[in-house]
mmCIF file of C-alpha atoms and ligand atoms in Angstrom:
data_model
loop_
_atom_site.group_PDB
_atom_site.id
_atom_site.type_symbol
_atom_site.label_atom_id
_atom_site.label_comp_id
_atom_site.label_asym_id
_atom_site.label_seq_id
_atom_site.Cartn_x
_atom_site.Cartn_y
_atom_site.Cartn_z
ATOM 1 C CA MET A 1 119.460 79.007 171.239
ATOM 2 C CA THR A 2 118.765 76.535 168.420
ATOM 3 C CA GLU A 3 121.237 76.191 165.533
ATOM 4 C CA THR A 4 119.026 78.136 163.120
ATOM 5 C CA GLU A 5 118.664 81.087 165.545
ATOM 6 C CA LYS A 6 122.346 81.923 164.997
ATOM 7 C CA TYR A 7 121.355 83.313 161.607
ATOM 8 C CA SER A 8 119.189 86.281 160.688
ATOM 9 C CA ILE A 9 118.666 88.698 157.814
ATOM 10 C CA ASP A 10 121.498 90.769 159.385
ATOM 11 C CA ASN A 11 123.694 87.724 159.844
ATOM 12 C CA LEU A 12 123.240 85.634 156.702
ATOM 13 C CA PRO A 13 124.917 82.231 156.413
ATOM 14 C CA ASP A 14 127.671 81.467 153.923
ATOM 15 C CA LEU A 15 125.791 78.402 152.638
ATOM 16 C CA LYS A 16 128.589 77.142 150.380
ATOM 17 C CA ASN A 17 130.979 76.791 153.287
ATOM 18 C CA LEU A 18 128.578 75.044 155.626
ATOM 19 C CA ARG A 19 127.887 71.304 155.822
ATOM 20 C CA ALA A 20 124.782 69.589 157.144
ATOM 21 C CA ILE A 21 125.353 67.396 160.208
ATOM 22 C CA ASN A 22 125.570 63.712 159.344
ATOM 23 C CA TYR A 23 123.499 62.282 162.202
ATOM 24 C CA ALA A 24 124.559 58.749 161.293
ATOM 25 C CA ASN A 25 127.967 59.671 162.787
ATOM 26 C CA ILE A 26 126.390 60.677 166.108
ATOM 27 C CA PRO A 27 125.706 58.004 168.784
ATOM 28 C CA ASP A 28 122.022 57.113 169.016
ATOM 29 C CA ASP A 29 121.581 58.449 172.586
ATOM 30 C CA GLN A 30 122.930 61.870 171.544
ATOM 31 C CA ARG A 31 120.673 62.333 168.538
ATOM 32 C CA PRO A 32 117.729 64.765 168.726
ATOM 33 C CA ARG A 33 114.267 63.385 169.463
ATOM 34 C CA VAL A 34 111.912 65.195 167.129
ATOM 35 C CA ARG A 35 108.288 65.618 168.269
ATOM 36 C CA SER A 36 106.950 67.827 165.498
ATOM 37 C CA ILE A 37 107.594 67.799 161.754
ATOM 38 C CA GLY A 38 106.514 69.742 158.681
ATOM 39 C CA VAL A 39 105.881 68.106 155.309
ATOM 40 C CA LEU A 40 105.799 69.780 151.907
ATOM 41 C CA THR A 41 105.807 68.848 148.214
ATOM 42 C CA SER A 42 107.977 70.869 145.854
ATOM 43 C CA GLY A 43 108.836 71.128 142.137
ATOM 44 C CA GLY A 44 106.874 69.251 139.472
ATOM 45 C CA ASP A 45 104.091 67.134 140.965
ATOM 46 C CA ALA A 46 104.196 63.354 140.594
ATOM 47 C CA PRO A 47 101.576 60.606 141.034
ATOM 48 C CA GLY A 48 102.110 59.105 144.477
ATOM 49 C CA MET A 49 102.938 62.370 146.233
ATOM 50 C CA ASN A 50 99.606 62.179 148.094
ATOM 51 C CA ALA A 51 100.336 58.588 149.091
ATOM 52 C CA THR A 52 103.728 59.744 150.418
ATOM 53 C CA ILE A 53 102.206 62.565 152.482
ATOM 54 C CA ARG A 54 99.613 60.129 153.840
ATOM 55 C CA ALA A 55 102.312 57.674 154.896
ATOM 56 C CA VAL A 56 104.375 60.385 156.616
ATOM 57 C CA VAL A 57 101.290 61.742 158.412
ATOM 58 C CA ARG A 58 99.976 58.375 159.590
ATOM 59 C CA ALA A 59 103.314 56.785 160.478
ATOM 60 C CA GLY A 60 104.347 60.056 162.156
ATOM 61 C CA ILE A 61 101.223 60.346 164.309
ATOM 62 C CA ASN A 62 101.379 56.629 165.166
ATOM 63 C CA ASN A 63 104.914 57.283 166.426
ATOM 64 C CA GLY A 64 103.791 60.197 168.620
ATOM 65 C CA ILE A 65 104.989 62.927 166.217
ATOM 66 C CA ARG A 66 102.828 65.946 165.326
ATOM 67 C CA VAL A 67 102.713 66.607 161.571
ATOM 68 C CA PHE A 68 102.145 69.998 159.949
ATOM 69 C CA GLY A 69 101.257 70.180 156.241
ATOM 70 C CA ILE A 70 102.888 73.131 154.484
ATOM 71 C CA THR A 71 101.103 74.257 151.315
ATOM 72 C CA ARG A 72 102.713 75.459 148.049
ATOM 73 C CA GLY A 73 106.150 73.965 148.674
ATOM 74 C CA PHE A 74 108.974 76.245 149.798
ATOM 75 C CA HIS A 75 106.869 79.241 148.871
ATOM 76 C CA GLY A 76 104.369 78.265 151.583
ATOM 77 C CA LEU A 77 107.178 77.537 154.028
ATOM 78 C CA TRP A 78 108.468 81.047 153.535
ATOM 79 C CA LYS A 79 104.980 82.524 153.903
ATOM 80 C CA GLY A 80 104.104 80.459 156.991
ATOM 81 C CA GLU A 81 101.354 78.313 155.412
ATOM 82 C CA PHE A 82 101.432 75.586 158.101
ATOM 83 C CA ASP A 83 98.432 73.531 159.239
ATOM 84 C CA GLU A 84 98.467 70.520 161.546
ATOM 85 C CA ILE A 85 97.170 67.363 159.785
ATOM 86 C CA THR A 86 95.234 64.518 161.388
ATOM 87 C CA THR A 87 95.133 60.896 160.233
ATOM 88 C CA ARG A 88 91.515 61.417 159.094
ATOM 89 C CA GLN A 89 92.471 64.311 156.850
ATOM 90 C CA VAL A 90 94.610 62.062 154.667
ATOM 91 C CA SER A 91 91.819 59.581 154.140
ATOM 92 C CA GLU A 92 91.003 58.970 150.411
ATOM 93 C CA THR A 93 94.317 60.489 149.277
ATOM 94 C CA LEU A 94 96.230 57.256 148.571
ATOM 95 C CA GLN A 95 94.742 56.797 145.103
ATOM 96 C CA ARG A 96 94.629 60.450 144.057
ATOM 97 C CA GLY A 97 97.106 61.973 141.571
ATOM 98 C CA GLY A 98 98.699 65.393 142.105
ATOM 99 C CA THR A 99 99.423 66.731 145.582
ATOM 100 C CA PHE A 100 96.728 68.050 147.907
ATOM 101 C CA LEU A 101 99.386 70.200 149.606
ATOM 102 C CA MET A 102 100.003 71.794 146.199
ATOM 103 C CA THR A 103 103.447 72.545 144.893
ATOM 104 C CA ALA A 104 105.504 75.411 143.506
ATOM 105 C CA ARG A 105 108.916 76.205 142.134
ATOM 106 C CA SER A 106 110.482 78.865 144.355
ATOM 107 C CA LYS A 107 113.625 80.802 143.428
ATOM 108 C CA THR A 108 113.588 82.428 146.878
ATOM 109 C CA PHE A 109 115.115 79.290 148.294
ATOM 110 C CA GLU A 110 118.232 79.694 146.249
ATOM 111 C CA THR A 111 119.138 82.737 148.383
ATOM 112 C CA PRO A 112 120.490 82.751 151.972
ATOM 113 C CA GLU A 113 117.658 85.165 152.899
ATOM 114 C CA GLY A 114 115.029 82.666 151.729
ATOM 115 C CA VAL A 115 116.697 79.803 153.585
ATOM 116 C CA VAL A 116 116.920 81.790 156.843
ATOM 117 C CA LYS A 117 113.305 82.901 156.575
ATOM 118 C CA GLY A 118 112.136 79.315 155.945
ATOM 119 C CA ALA A 119 113.994 78.021 158.996
ATOM 120 C CA LYS A 120 112.571 80.849 161.117
ATOM 121 C CA MET A 121 109.034 79.909 160.065
ATOM 122 C CA CYS A 122 109.670 76.364 161.292
ATOM 123 C CA ASN A 123 110.783 77.799 164.658
ATOM 124 C CA VAL A 124 107.602 79.910 164.840
ATOM 125 C CA PHE A 125 105.401 76.811 164.358
ATOM 126 C CA GLY A 126 107.541 74.584 166.590
ATOM 127 C CA VAL A 127 108.480 72.368 163.634
ATOM 128 C CA GLU A 128 111.751 70.629 164.526
ATOM 129 C CA ALA A 129 112.409 68.843 161.217
ATOM 130 C CA LEU A 130 111.172 69.195 157.667
ATOM 131 C CA VAL A 131 110.157 66.402 155.267
ATOM 132 C CA VAL A 132 110.609 67.471 151.634
ATOM 133 C CA ILE A 133 108.998 65.438 148.833
ATOM 134 C CA GLY A 134 110.363 66.412 145.408
ATOM 135 C CA GLY A 135 113.305 66.213 143.032
ATOM 136 C CA ASP A 136 116.954 67.245 143.078
ATOM 137 C CA GLY A 137 116.255 71.009 143.106
ATOM 138 C CA SER A 138 113.991 70.587 146.134
ATOM 139 C CA PHE A 139 116.622 68.448 147.854
ATOM 140 C CA LYS A 140 119.219 71.218 147.374
ATOM 141 C CA ALA A 141 116.917 73.694 149.094
ATOM 142 C CA ALA A 142 116.379 71.143 151.891
ATOM 143 C CA ARG A 143 120.133 70.615 152.218
ATOM 144 C CA ASP A 144 120.643 74.372 152.596
ATOM 145 C CA LEU A 145 118.127 74.401 155.444
ATOM 146 C CA ALA A 146 120.022 71.480 156.994
ATOM 147 C CA ARG A 147 123.266 73.446 156.610
ATOM 148 C CA ILE A 148 121.927 76.167 158.877
ATOM 149 C CA GLY A 149 120.691 73.634 161.430
ATOM 150 C CA LEU A 150 117.120 72.700 160.486
ATOM 151 C CA PRO A 151 117.099 68.890 160.187
ATOM 152 C CA VAL A 152 115.536 67.503 157.024
ATOM 153 C CA ILE A 153 114.420 64.254 155.425
ATOM 154 C CA CYS A 154 114.087 64.106 151.628
ATOM 155 C CA LEU A 155 111.717 61.770 149.789
ATOM 156 C CA PRO A 156 112.188 61.308 146.017
ATOM 157 C CA GLY A 157 109.060 62.401 144.138
ATOM 158 C CA THR A 158 109.455 63.074 140.413
ATOM 159 C CA ILE A 159 108.329 61.300 137.267
ATOM 160 C CA ASP A 160 111.818 61.729 135.753
ATOM 161 C CA ASN A 161 113.663 59.127 137.905
ATOM 162 C CA ASP A 162 116.696 61.405 137.694
ATOM 163 C CA ILE A 163 117.802 61.569 141.345
ATOM 164 C CA ALA A 164 121.295 60.106 141.529
ATOM 165 C CA SER A 165 121.155 58.639 145.039
ATOM 166 C CA THR A 166 118.124 56.443 144.355
ATOM 167 C CA GLU A 167 117.230 53.758 141.827
ATOM 168 C CA TYR A 168 113.583 54.818 141.911
ATOM 169 C CA THR A 169 111.567 58.002 142.277
ATOM 170 C CA ILE A 170 107.870 58.073 143.228
ATOM 171 C CA GLY A 171 105.703 58.802 140.167
ATOM 172 C CA TYR A 172 108.013 57.263 137.573
ATOM 173 C CA ASP A 173 106.032 54.053 137.065
ATOM 174 C CA THR A 174 102.681 55.812 136.706
ATOM 175 C CA ALA A 175 104.091 58.325 134.207
ATOM 176 C CA MET A 176 105.627 55.535 132.127
ATOM 177 C CA ASN A 177 102.369 53.581 132.106
ATOM 178 C CA THR A 178 100.437 56.696 131.077
ATOM 179 C CA ALA A 179 102.891 57.336 128.228
ATOM 180 C CA MET A 180 102.837 53.674 127.187
ATOM 181 C CA GLU A 181 99.036 53.607 126.942
ATOM 182 C CA ALA A 182 99.005 56.835 124.908
ATOM 183 C CA ILE A 183 101.716 55.557 122.557
ATOM 184 C CA ASP A 184 99.900 52.240 122.010
ATOM 185 C CA LYS A 185 96.898 54.287 120.865
ATOM 186 C CA LEU A 186 99.041 56.455 118.610
ATOM 187 C CA ARG A 187 100.522 53.315 117.076
ATOM 188 C CA ASP A 188 97.038 52.073 116.163
ATOM 189 C CA THR A 189 96.310 55.156 114.117
ATOM 190 C CA ALA A 190 99.854 55.399 112.689
ATOM 191 C CA SER A 191 99.489 51.805 111.531
ATOM 192 C CA SER A 192 96.073 52.414 109.917
ATOM 193 C CA HIS A 193 97.415 55.379 107.952
ATOM 194 C CA GLU A 194 100.937 53.972 107.338
ATOM 195 C CA ARG A 195 102.405 56.995 109.073
ATOM 196 C CA CYS A 196 105.290 57.800 111.336
ATOM 197 C CA SER A 197 104.221 58.948 114.806
ATOM 198 C CA VAL A 198 106.776 61.115 116.611
ATOM 199 C CA ILE A 199 105.987 61.354 120.313
ATOM 200 C CA GLU A 200 107.603 63.770 122.740
ATOM 201 C CA VAL A 201 107.697 62.514 126.319
ATOM 202 C CA MET A 202 108.811 64.396 129.440
ATOM 203 C CA GLY A 203 112.413 64.528 130.555
ATOM 204 C CA ARG A 204 114.118 67.896 130.236
ATOM 205 C CA HIS A 205 117.408 66.476 131.442
ATOM 206 C CA ALA A 206 116.787 62.753 131.644
ATOM 207 C CA GLY A 207 115.809 60.045 129.173
ATOM 208 C CA TYR A 208 114.598 57.352 131.574
ATOM 209 C CA ILE A 209 110.952 57.696 130.580
ATOM 210 C CA ALA A 210 111.787 57.818 126.847
ATOM 211 C CA LEU A 211 114.125 54.822 126.937
ATOM 212 C CA ASN A 212 111.887 52.486 128.925
ATOM 213 C CA VAL A 213 108.659 53.515 127.254
ATOM 214 C CA GLY A 214 110.459 53.049 123.934
ATOM 215 C CA ILE A 215 111.317 49.469 124.879
ATOM 216 C CA ALA A 216 107.795 48.820 126.155
ATOM 217 C CA THR A 217 106.104 50.128 123.002
ATOM 218 C CA GLY A 218 108.562 48.756 120.439
ATOM 219 C CA ALA A 219 109.616 52.191 119.162
ATOM 220 C CA GLU A 220 111.847 52.268 116.077
ATOM 221 C CA VAL A 221 113.842 55.252 117.380
ATOM 222 C CA VAL A 222 114.432 56.692 120.870
ATOM 223 C CA LEU A 223 116.240 59.996 121.391
ATOM 224 C CA ILE A 224 117.407 60.977 124.888
ATOM 225 C CA PRO A 225 119.291 64.010 126.218
ATOM 226 C CA GLU A 226 122.151 61.934 127.668
ATOM 227 C CA HIS A 227 123.465 60.912 124.211
ATOM 228 C CA LYS A 228 123.928 62.909 121.041
ATOM 229 C CA TYR A 229 122.200 61.605 117.955
ATOM 230 C CA ASP A 230 122.861 61.911 114.262
ATOM 231 C CA LEU A 231 119.632 62.661 112.381
ATOM 232 C CA ASP A 232 120.645 60.832 109.199
ATOM 233 C CA ARG A 233 122.174 57.766 110.822
ATOM 234 C CA ASP A 234 119.992 57.300 113.926
ATOM 235 C CA VAL A 235 116.627 58.498 112.638
ATOM 236 C CA ILE A 236 116.274 58.665 108.845
ATOM 237 C CA ARG A 237 118.406 55.584 108.088
ATOM 238 C CA THR A 238 116.603 53.534 110.733
ATOM 239 C CA ILE A 239 113.219 54.414 109.276
ATOM 240 C CA LEU A 240 114.313 53.733 105.717
ATOM 241 C CA ASP A 241 115.839 50.389 106.769
ATOM 242 C CA GLY A 242 112.541 49.569 108.417
ATOM 243 C CA ARG A 243 110.630 50.386 105.261
ATOM 244 C CA ASN A 244 112.983 48.179 103.255
ATOM 245 C CA MET A 245 112.260 45.368 105.707
ATOM 246 C CA GLY A 246 108.536 45.773 105.058
ATOM 247 C CA LYS A 247 107.495 48.070 107.906
ATOM 248 C CA ARG A 248 104.505 50.249 107.150
ATOM 249 C CA HIS A 249 104.359 52.452 110.241
ATOM 250 C CA TYR A 250 106.918 53.822 112.671
ATOM 251 C CA VAL A 251 107.072 55.089 116.250
ATOM 252 C CA VAL A 252 109.750 57.589 117.214
ATOM 253 C CA ILE A 253 110.041 58.680 120.852
ATOM 254 C CA VAL A 254 111.921 61.807 121.815
ATOM 255 C CA ALA A 255 112.589 63.017 125.341
ATOM 256 C CA GLU A 256 111.792 66.734 125.501
ATOM 257 C CA GLY A 257 115.420 67.476 126.431
ATOM 258 C CA ALA A 258 116.724 65.718 123.297
ATOM 259 C CA ALA A 259 114.632 67.229 120.485
ATOM 260 C CA LYS A 260 111.265 68.700 119.581
ATOM 261 C CA ALA A 261 108.749 66.224 118.149
ATOM 262 C CA THR A 262 107.540 68.855 115.662
ATOM 263 C CA ASP A 263 111.076 69.324 114.231
ATOM 264 C CA ILE A 264 111.812 65.614 114.025
ATOM 265 C CA ALA A 265 108.470 64.841 112.337
ATOM 266 C CA GLU A 266 109.109 67.562 109.771
ATOM 267 C CA GLN A 267 112.629 66.295 109.056
ATOM 268 C CA ILE A 268 111.484 62.675 108.708
ATOM 269 C CA GLU A 269 108.707 63.605 106.301
ATOM 270 C CA LYS A 270 111.073 65.766 104.249
ATOM 271 C CA ALA A 271 113.798 63.118 104.021
ATOM 272 C CA THR A 272 111.648 59.999 103.534
ATOM 273 C CA GLY A 273 108.333 61.181 102.130
ATOM 274 C CA ILE A 274 106.590 59.227 104.920
ATOM 275 C CA GLU A 275 103.720 61.202 106.394
ATOM 276 C CA SER A 276 104.830 62.048 109.946
ATOM 277 C CA ARG A 277 102.758 63.442 112.809
ATOM 278 C CA PRO A 278 104.089 64.887 116.074
ATOM 279 C CA THR A 279 102.354 64.448 119.445
ATOM 280 C CA ILE A 280 103.501 66.091 122.669
ATOM 281 C CA LEU A 281 102.280 64.109 125.672
ATOM 282 C CA GLY A 282 103.244 66.934 128.069
ATOM 283 C CA HIS A 283 101.657 67.278 131.487
ATOM 284 C CA LEU A 284 99.308 64.371 130.838
ATOM 285 C CA GLN A 285 102.196 62.235 132.096
ATOM 286 C CA ARG A 286 102.220 63.941 135.484
ATOM 287 C CA GLY A 287 98.583 63.268 136.364
ATOM 288 C CA GLY A 288 96.465 60.245 137.167
ATOM 289 C CA SER A 289 95.986 57.732 139.915
ATOM 290 C CA PRO A 290 99.314 56.173 141.006
ATOM 291 C CA THR A 291 100.053 52.592 139.998
ATOM 292 C CA LEU A 292 100.521 49.817 142.548
ATOM 293 C CA ARG A 293 104.291 50.312 142.381
ATOM 294 C CA ASP A 294 104.018 54.026 143.110
ATOM 295 C CA ARG A 295 101.515 53.514 145.934
ATOM 296 C CA THR A 296 103.667 50.903 147.644
ATOM 297 C CA MET A 297 106.945 52.779 147.109
ATOM 298 C CA ALA A 298 105.356 55.996 148.411
ATOM 299 C CA SER A 299 103.938 54.239 151.472
ATOM 300 C CA LEU A 300 107.091 52.286 152.356
ATOM 301 C CA MET A 301 109.439 55.222 151.722
ATOM 302 C CA GLY A 302 107.163 57.454 153.839
ATOM 303 C CA ILE A 303 107.269 54.941 156.695
ATOM 304 C CA HIS A 304 111.072 54.708 156.378
ATOM 305 C CA ALA A 305 111.279 58.511 156.613
ATOM 306 C CA VAL A 306 109.391 58.438 159.924
ATOM 307 C CA GLU A 307 111.561 55.569 161.209
ATOM 308 C CA CYS A 308 114.647 57.707 160.519
ATOM 309 C CA ILE A 309 113.048 60.680 162.301
ATOM 310 C CA SER A 310 112.117 58.539 165.324
ATOM 311 C CA GLN A 311 115.718 57.401 165.631
ATOM 312 C CA GLY A 312 117.078 60.944 165.259
ATOM 313 C CA LEU A 313 118.687 59.811 162.012
ATOM 314 C CA LEU A 314 118.180 63.153 160.272
ATOM 315 C CA ASN A 315 119.476 64.894 157.148
ATOM 316 C CA ARG A 316 118.817 61.777 155.094
ATOM 317 C CA ILE A 317 117.509 61.085 151.604
ATOM 318 C CA ILE A 318 115.236 58.038 151.482
ATOM 319 C CA VAL A 319 116.310 55.888 148.549
ATOM 320 C CA LEU A 320 115.888 52.582 146.782
ATOM 321 C CA LYS A 321 119.268 50.871 146.762
ATOM 322 C CA GLN A 322 119.791 47.432 145.239
ATOM 323 C CA GLY A 323 116.045 46.982 145.378
ATOM 324 C CA ALA A 324 115.655 47.761 149.099
ATOM 325 C CA ILE A 325 114.516 50.957 150.807
ATOM 326 C CA ALA A 326 117.443 52.645 152.537
ATOM 327 C CA ASP A 327 118.708 56.128 153.381
ATOM 328 C CA VAL A 328 121.808 58.185 152.570
ATOM 329 C CA ASP A 329 123.309 61.372 153.971
ATOM 330 C CA VAL A 330 121.844 64.427 152.201
ATOM 331 C CA GLU A 331 125.261 65.956 151.440
ATOM 332 C CA GLU A 332 126.625 62.691 150.048
ATOM 333 C CA GLY A 333 123.456 61.978 148.075
ATOM 334 C CA LEU A 334 123.599 65.322 146.330
ATOM 335 C CA GLN A 335 127.202 64.730 145.275
ATOM 336 C CA MET A 336 126.264 61.576 143.367
ATOM 337 C CA GLU A 337 125.802 61.479 139.612
ATOM 338 C CA LYS A 338 123.535 59.327 137.504
ATOM 339 C CA THR A 339 123.364 58.781 133.776
ATOM 340 C CA ILE A 340 122.059 56.298 131.237
ATOM 341 C CA PRO A 341 124.917 54.160 129.913
ATOM 342 C CA GLU A 342 125.145 54.221 126.100
ATOM 343 C CA ILE A 343 124.944 50.428 126.083
ATOM 344 C CA ASP A 344 121.337 50.645 127.354
ATOM 345 C CA LEU A 345 120.413 52.778 124.362
ATOM 346 C CA GLN A 346 122.256 50.429 122.007
ATOM 347 C CA ARG A 347 120.473 47.422 123.511
ATOM 348 C CA SER A 348 117.080 49.013 122.883
ATOM 349 C CA ARG A 349 118.055 49.347 119.198
ATOM 350 C CA LEU A 350 118.506 45.571 118.881
ATOM 351 C CA LEU A 351 114.742 45.217 119.067
ATOM 352 C CA LYS A 352 113.836 47.376 116.085
HETATM 353 O O1 LIG B 1 108.328 66.703 136.662
HETATM 354 C C1 LIG B 1 109.524 66.739 135.922
HETATM 355 C C2 LIG B 1 109.271 67.413 134.640
HETATM 356 O O2 LIG B 1 108.208 66.721 134.120
HETATM 357 C C3 LIG B 1 110.348 67.462 133.576
HETATM 358 O O3 LIG B 1 110.532 66.324 132.817
HETATM 359 C C4 LIG B 1 109.923 68.651 132.761
HETATM 360 O O4 LIG B 1 110.952 69.195 132.055
HETATM 361 C C5 LIG B 1 109.389 69.567 133.783
HETATM 362 O O5 LIG B 1 108.919 68.759 134.834
HETATM 363 C C6 LIG B 1 108.361 70.504 133.287
HETATM 364 O O6 LIG B 1 107.608 71.002 134.339
HETATM 365 P P1 LIG B 1 106.810 72.360 134.330
HETATM 366 O O7 LIG B 1 106.106 72.437 133.016
HETATM 367 O O8 LIG B 1 105.894 72.259 135.487
HETATM 368 O O9 LIG B 1 107.818 73.454 134.494
#
């Protein structure tokens, strides 16, 4: 009987009181040798997800491991949407945005029933470990599967760069470049009309895109969800000071989790009389061909995932740590916290 077979709809696991095995603590010769894996993408898509799948498929097959693609994230896992992938089938995917496996957000996986059913589907298809490409929410679902005995490997794929265990998430660089190019164009027209352009970038809970794109585009104001802002002091005063210094146009960047561009534009116009226009970049930032950084990170992280699997080093999150690709225990990784230090925001204000 495999670990996962202990559980059923009549014998549901108490997920909170279980802990995934840390295979790093098990001697190499006692670790499982996995011959068949499943791979899925989950949560918001990110440029470079296809490159990650490709790397897992090719490195996996070249290491003698069969790889099954699972469509529609955890939803497809639950429904049994498994199909074996060949190296040829991932040809021409490296440069494509989105995810050819498709993705979904599934609430089912927050329940013990959903977790048990997902693990059972893996048993049906002979999948001995699952590779999950996604963000924190997806990693939690993966960890729950690991808690009931299905080994997992997590690969960070989200434009938000908000996964605590890693310095970098696949898709972040492409999204920032897309936003930067759009904001440069908005600056051209704001400058011609002597306007204020208020641009909302993605980041419901994290301001990494807003902060770095703000630095890269020379924004006057950046608002991020990690730090409270005072409208008069941090926005209106800054713009008025700029005008007094001779500025004739302004760029304000707001992360979607910090404020709404429409509200901020309205408030700026009301308080300063400067014509202000909001733009919401939205899902534009999630599409497009991945940059060199995302293609290489996706490929090298995907290879590292397969190296872990080949060594039976399971239940790991593949991360970038001090600039090098590494891996951490899934339970430990999900305990970590990450935030933007206030000093980083203050530093960006020195450039206005
Ligand atoms: O991919 C991450 C993210 O872009 C967040 O910044 C954003 O809040 C969220 O996804 C929105 O995604 P969706 O519109 O697909 O729910």
